[in-house]
Coordinates of C-alpha atoms in Angstrom, one line a residue:
Chain A
M157 CA 4.9 30.1 12.6
N158 CA 6.8 31.5 9.7
E159 CA 6.3 32.0 6.0
T160 CA 7.5 28.5 5.1
D161 CA 4.8 27.0 7.4
L162 CA 2.2 29.1 5.6
H163 CA 3.4 27.9 2.3
F164 CA 3.0 24.3 3.3
F165 CA -0.7 24.9 4.1
I166 CA -1.2 27.0 1.0
D167 CA 0.3 24.3 -1.3
S168 CA -1.8 21.6 0.4
T169 CA -5.0 23.6 -0.1
V170 CA -4.3 24.4 -3.7
N171 CA -3.4 20.8 -4.4
Y172 CA -6.7 19.6 -2.7
F173 CA -8.9 21.6 -5.1
E174 CA -6.8 20.9 -8.1
E175 CA -6.7 17.2 -7.6
I176 CA -10.4 16.8 -6.8
T177 CA -11.8 19.2 -9.4
G178 CA -9.1 19.9 -11.9
E179 CA -9.6 23.5 -11.2
Q180 CA -7.1 25.5 -9.1
A181 CA -8.1 27.4 -6.0
V182 CA -6.6 30.8 -5.7
T183 CA -5.3 31.8 -2.3
G184 CA -5.2 35.4 -1.2
I185 CA -2.6 37.1 1.0
P186 CA -2.5 35.6 4.4
Y187 CA -3.2 38.0 7.3
L188 CA -3.1 37.8 11.1
K189 CA -6.4 37.0 12.6
G190 CA -7.7 39.9 14.8
K191 CA -10.8 39.9 17.0
E192 CA -13.2 39.8 14.1
P193 CA -14.7 36.3 13.7
V194 CA -13.8 34.1 10.7
V195 CA -16.7 31.8 10.5
L196 CA -18.9 30.8 7.5
D197 CA -21.7 28.2 7.2
Y198 CA -19.6 25.1 8.1
S199 CA -16.2 24.8 9.8
G200 CA -14.0 21.7 10.1
I201 CA -11.5 21.9 12.9
I202 CA -8.4 19.7 13.3
G203 CA -6.3 19.7 16.5
I204 CA -2.6 19.4 16.1
S205 CA -0.3 17.8 18.6
G206 CA 3.2 16.2 18.7
K207 CA 6.2 18.4 17.9
R208 CA 3.8 21.2 16.8
K209 CA 0.7 22.2 18.7
G210 CA -2.3 24.2 17.8
C211 CA -5.2 23.8 15.4
V212 CA -6.2 24.3 11.8
Y213 CA -9.7 24.9 10.5
I214 CA -11.4 25.5 7.2
T215 CA -14.6 27.5 7.1
T216 CA -16.7 27.6 4.0
T217 CA -20.2 28.0 2.6
R218 CA -22.9 25.4 2.1
E219 CA -22.9 26.2 -1.7
M220 CA -19.2 25.5 -2.1
L221 CA -19.5 22.2 -0.2
K222 CA -22.6 21.1 -2.3
T223 CA -20.7 21.8 -5.5
L224 CA -17.6 20.0 -4.3
A225 CA -19.7 17.0 -3.0
N226 CA -21.5 16.7 -6.3
I227 CA -18.1 16.5 -8.1
I228 CA -16.7 13.9 -5.7
L229 CA -19.8 11.8 -5.8
D230 CA -20.6 12.5 -9.5
D231 CA -24.2 13.3 -8.8
N232 CA -26.4 16.2 -7.9
E233 CA -27.9 14.9 -4.7
A234 CA -25.5 16.1 -2.0
T235 CA -27.3 15.9 1.3
L236 CA -26.8 18.1 4.3
E237 CA -25.2 15.2 6.0
T238 CA -22.7 14.8 3.1
V239 CA -22.0 18.6 3.1
K240 CA -21.3 18.6 6.8
D241 CA -19.1 15.5 6.6
L242 CA -17.1 16.9 3.7
T243 CA -16.1 20.0 5.8
G244 CA -14.3 17.7 8.2
E245 CA -12.8 15.7 5.4
I246 CA -11.3 18.8 3.7
A247 CA -9.7 19.9 6.9
N248 CA -8.4 16.4 7.5
T249 CA -6.9 16.1 4.1
I250 CA -5.2 19.5 4.0
S251 CA -3.8 18.9 7.5
G252 CA -2.7 15.4 6.8
N253 CA -1.0 16.3 3.5
V254 CA 1.3 18.8 5.3
R255 CA 2.9 15.8 7.0
E256 CA 4.9 15.4 3.8
A257 CA 6.8 18.5 5.0
Y258 CA 6.6 18.0 8.8
G259 CA 6.8 14.3 9.1
S260 CA 4.9 11.9 11.3
S261 CA 5.5 13.9 14.5
F262 CA 2.9 16.3 13.2
M263 CA -0.2 14.6 14.7
I264 CA -3.7 15.4 13.6
S265 CA -6.9 14.7 15.4
V266 CA -10.2 13.5 13.8
P267 CA -12.2 16.5 12.6
V268 CA -14.8 18.4 14.6
V269 CA -17.4 20.1 12.5
I270 CA -19.3 23.2 13.5
E271 CA -22.5 23.9 11.6
G272 CA -23.9 27.4 11.4
R273 CA -22.3 30.8 11.9
A274 CA -20.9 30.5 15.4
K275 CA -19.8 33.8 17.0
D276 CA -16.3 32.7 16.5
I277 CA -14.0 29.7 17.0
R278 CA -11.9 30.1 20.1
L279 CA -8.2 29.8 19.6
P280 CA -5.2 30.0 21.9
E281 CA -4.6 33.7 22.6
H282 CA -0.8 33.5 23.0
V283 CA -0.3 32.1 19.5
Q284 CA -0.4 34.0 16.3
T285 CA -3.2 32.9 14.0
F286 CA -3.1 33.3 10.3
V287 CA -6.0 33.5 7.9
I288 CA -5.6 32.3 4.3
P289 CA -8.4 33.4 2.0
I290 CA -9.3 30.9 -0.6
T291 CA -11.3 31.4 -3.8
W292 CA -12.4 28.4 -5.8
K293 CA -14.8 29.1 -8.7
D294 CA -16.7 32.0 -7.2
F295 CA -16.8 30.6 -3.7
K296 CA -15.0 32.1 -0.8
S297 CA -13.5 30.0 2.1
F298 CA -10.9 30.6 4.7
L299 CA -8.2 28.4 6.1
V300 CA -7.2 29.4 9.6
V301 CA -3.9 28.2 10.9
C302 CA -2.8 28.5 14.6
L303 CA 0.4 26.7 15.3
E304 CA 2.9 27.2 18.1
Chain B
M32 CA -20.3 -20.0 -9.8
R33 CA -17.3 -18.1 -8.3
A34 CA -18.3 -16.0 -5.3
R35 CA -17.8 -12.2 -5.7
T36 CA -14.9 -10.6 -3.9
K37 CA -16.1 -9.2 -0.6
L38 CA -15.1 -5.6 0.2
L39 CA -15.1 -3.8 3.6
I40 CA -14.9 0.0 3.4
V41 CA -13.4 1.8 6.5
D42 CA -13.2 5.6 6.6
D43 CA -14.5 8.1 9.1
S44 CA -15.8 10.3 6.2
L45 CA -19.2 9.3 4.9
T46 CA -18.4 11.2 1.6
I47 CA -15.3 9.1 1.1
R48 CA -17.0 5.9 1.9
Q49 CA -19.7 6.7 -0.7
A50 CA -17.0 7.8 -3.3
I51 CA -15.1 4.6 -2.8
E52 CA -18.2 2.4 -3.2
R53 CA -19.3 4.2 -6.4
N54 CA -15.9 4.3 -8.0
L55 CA -15.2 0.6 -7.3
K56 CA -18.6 -0.6 -8.8
E57 CA -17.0 -1.7 -12.0
F58 CA -14.9 -4.3 -10.1
S59 CA -18.1 -6.3 -9.4
L60 CA -17.4 -6.4 -5.7
E61 CA -19.8 -7.2 -3.0
V62 CA -19.6 -4.4 -0.4
V63 CA -20.2 -6.4 2.8
G64 CA -19.7 -3.6 5.2
S65 CA -18.9 0.1 5.7
T66 CA -17.9 2.0 8.8
G67 CA -16.2 5.1 10.1
N68 CA -14.9 3.7 13.3
G69 CA -11.8 1.6 13.8
K70 CA -13.2 -0.5 16.6
T71 CA -16.3 -1.4 14.6
A72 CA -14.1 -2.1 11.6
L73 CA -12.4 -5.0 13.5
E74 CA -15.8 -6.4 14.5
L75 CA -17.0 -6.3 10.9
F76 CA -13.8 -7.8 9.7
R77 CA -14.1 -10.7 12.1
N78 CA -17.8 -11.3 11.3
L79 CA -17.9 -10.7 7.5
E80 CA -14.6 -12.0 6.5
P81 CA -13.9 -9.6 3.6
D82 CA -11.3 -10.4 0.9
V83 CA -10.4 -6.8 0.4
V84 CA -10.4 -3.8 2.8
T85 CA -10.0 0.0 2.1
L86 CA -8.7 1.5 5.4
D87 CA -8.4 5.0 6.6
I88 CA -5.8 5.9 9.3
T89 CA -7.2 8.9 11.2
M90 CA -10.3 7.6 12.8
P91 CA -12.2 7.7 16.2
E92 CA -11.6 5.1 18.9
L93 CA -9.0 3.1 17.1
D94 CA -6.5 4.4 14.5
G95 CA -6.0 2.6 11.2
I96 CA -2.5 1.5 11.8
T97 CA -3.7 -0.4 14.9
V98 CA -6.6 -1.8 12.9
L99 CA -4.3 -2.9 10.2
E100 CA -2.0 -4.7 12.6
E101 CA -5.0 -6.5 14.2
M102 CA -6.5 -7.5 10.8
M103 CA -3.2 -8.9 9.6
K104 CA -2.9 -10.9 12.8
M105 CA -6.3 -12.4 12.2
R106 CA -5.9 -13.1 8.4
N107 CA -2.7 -12.3 6.6
D108 CA -4.2 -13.2 3.2
V109 CA -6.5 -10.2 3.2
K110 CA -5.7 -7.4 0.7
I111 CA -5.7 -4.1 2.4
M112 CA -5.5 -0.7 0.7
V113 CA -4.8 2.1 3.1
I114 CA -6.4 5.4 1.9
T115 CA -5.3 8.3 4.0
A116 CA -4.5 12.0 4.1
L117 CA -1.2 11.3 5.9
K118 CA 1.3 12.0 3.2
D119 CA 4.6 11.3 5.1
K120 CA 6.9 8.5 4.0
A121 CA 7.3 7.0 7.4
T122 CA 3.6 6.2 7.8
G123 CA 3.3 4.8 4.3
L124 CA 6.3 2.6 4.9
R125 CA 5.0 1.4 8.2
A126 CA 1.6 0.5 6.7
I127 CA 3.4 -1.5 3.9
Q128 CA 5.7 -3.2 6.5
I129 CA 2.7 -4.3 8.5
G130 CA 1.1 -5.8 5.4
A131 CA -0.9 -3.3 3.5
K132 CA -0.8 -4.1 -0.2
S133 CA -1.4 -0.5 -1.3
Y134 CA -1.1 3.0 0.1
L135 CA -3.1 5.8 -1.6
V136 CA -2.9 9.4 -0.4
K137 CA -6.0 11.6 -0.4
P138 CA -7.2 13.6 -2.2
F139 CA -7.7 11.0 -5.0
T140 CA -9.4 11.1 -8.3
S141 CA -11.6 8.2 -9.4
E142 CA -9.0 7.3 -12.0
K143 CA -6.2 7.1 -9.3
L144 CA -8.4 5.0 -7.0
K145 CA -9.4 2.6 -9.8
A146 CA -5.9 2.2 -11.0
A147 CA -4.5 1.6 -7.5
F148 CA -7.2 -0.9 -6.8
A149 CA -6.7 -2.8 -10.1
R150 CA -3.0 -3.0 -9.3
M151 CA -3.7 -4.4 -5.9
L152 CA -6.1 -7.0 -7.3
G153 CA -3.7 -7.8 -10.1
T154 CA -6.4 -7.1 -12.7
N155 CA -4.7 -4.3 -14.7

């Protein structure tokens, strides 16, 4: 993975929040994931296959998801089911949009959603994993990208 | 009295299915079915005979491109709008070649969805 790859994911993430909410998300400086876990309340994981292999996940808080769901559905009644579902949908959209850069050989899986603060999400050890901090409104999230 | 246009919503995200249904209310459609699974989508399509379908691509069991091909084989007069996160040109082109009338990339605003839907129905 190189800087260009990271930019594709950063652009896709910024575009997601801007398009849905009209408000830009701010991404922090990406860093290499170490041994410390990067897991918040809900995590949406997408497996990548084809020319590139690996996985991408977004991990975020229940509050951020509720706020976003209320905007998308234009009400104030986001259920836990909606919040969980939305985690997978964000991961799917961010990963699917980067096909604009990578093309159709960048295959994405359906999302898997993990609820609750797991100890960590296991990633391939031989591949560098980057963490992109995201701030939207006052909510913190992380996009984790692990690509061969 | 003219029957209302029948809509089938296919997307593996519950949130997106709800958003599509709410946003398209103003078109006075009858939502006859809603599912997150490609295989179920084909069964619903066969049984409910919708006039219009919104169709995701990345789905469990059967992907949206295969579903689109099958639907077009069954009834090529149906209007299908593909709504997907897959932003590459090749997939968009493929969907249109198979017979999709419209290809909308997620994320979408309600305005974009309504405008694309109106264009597809020829009501704008």
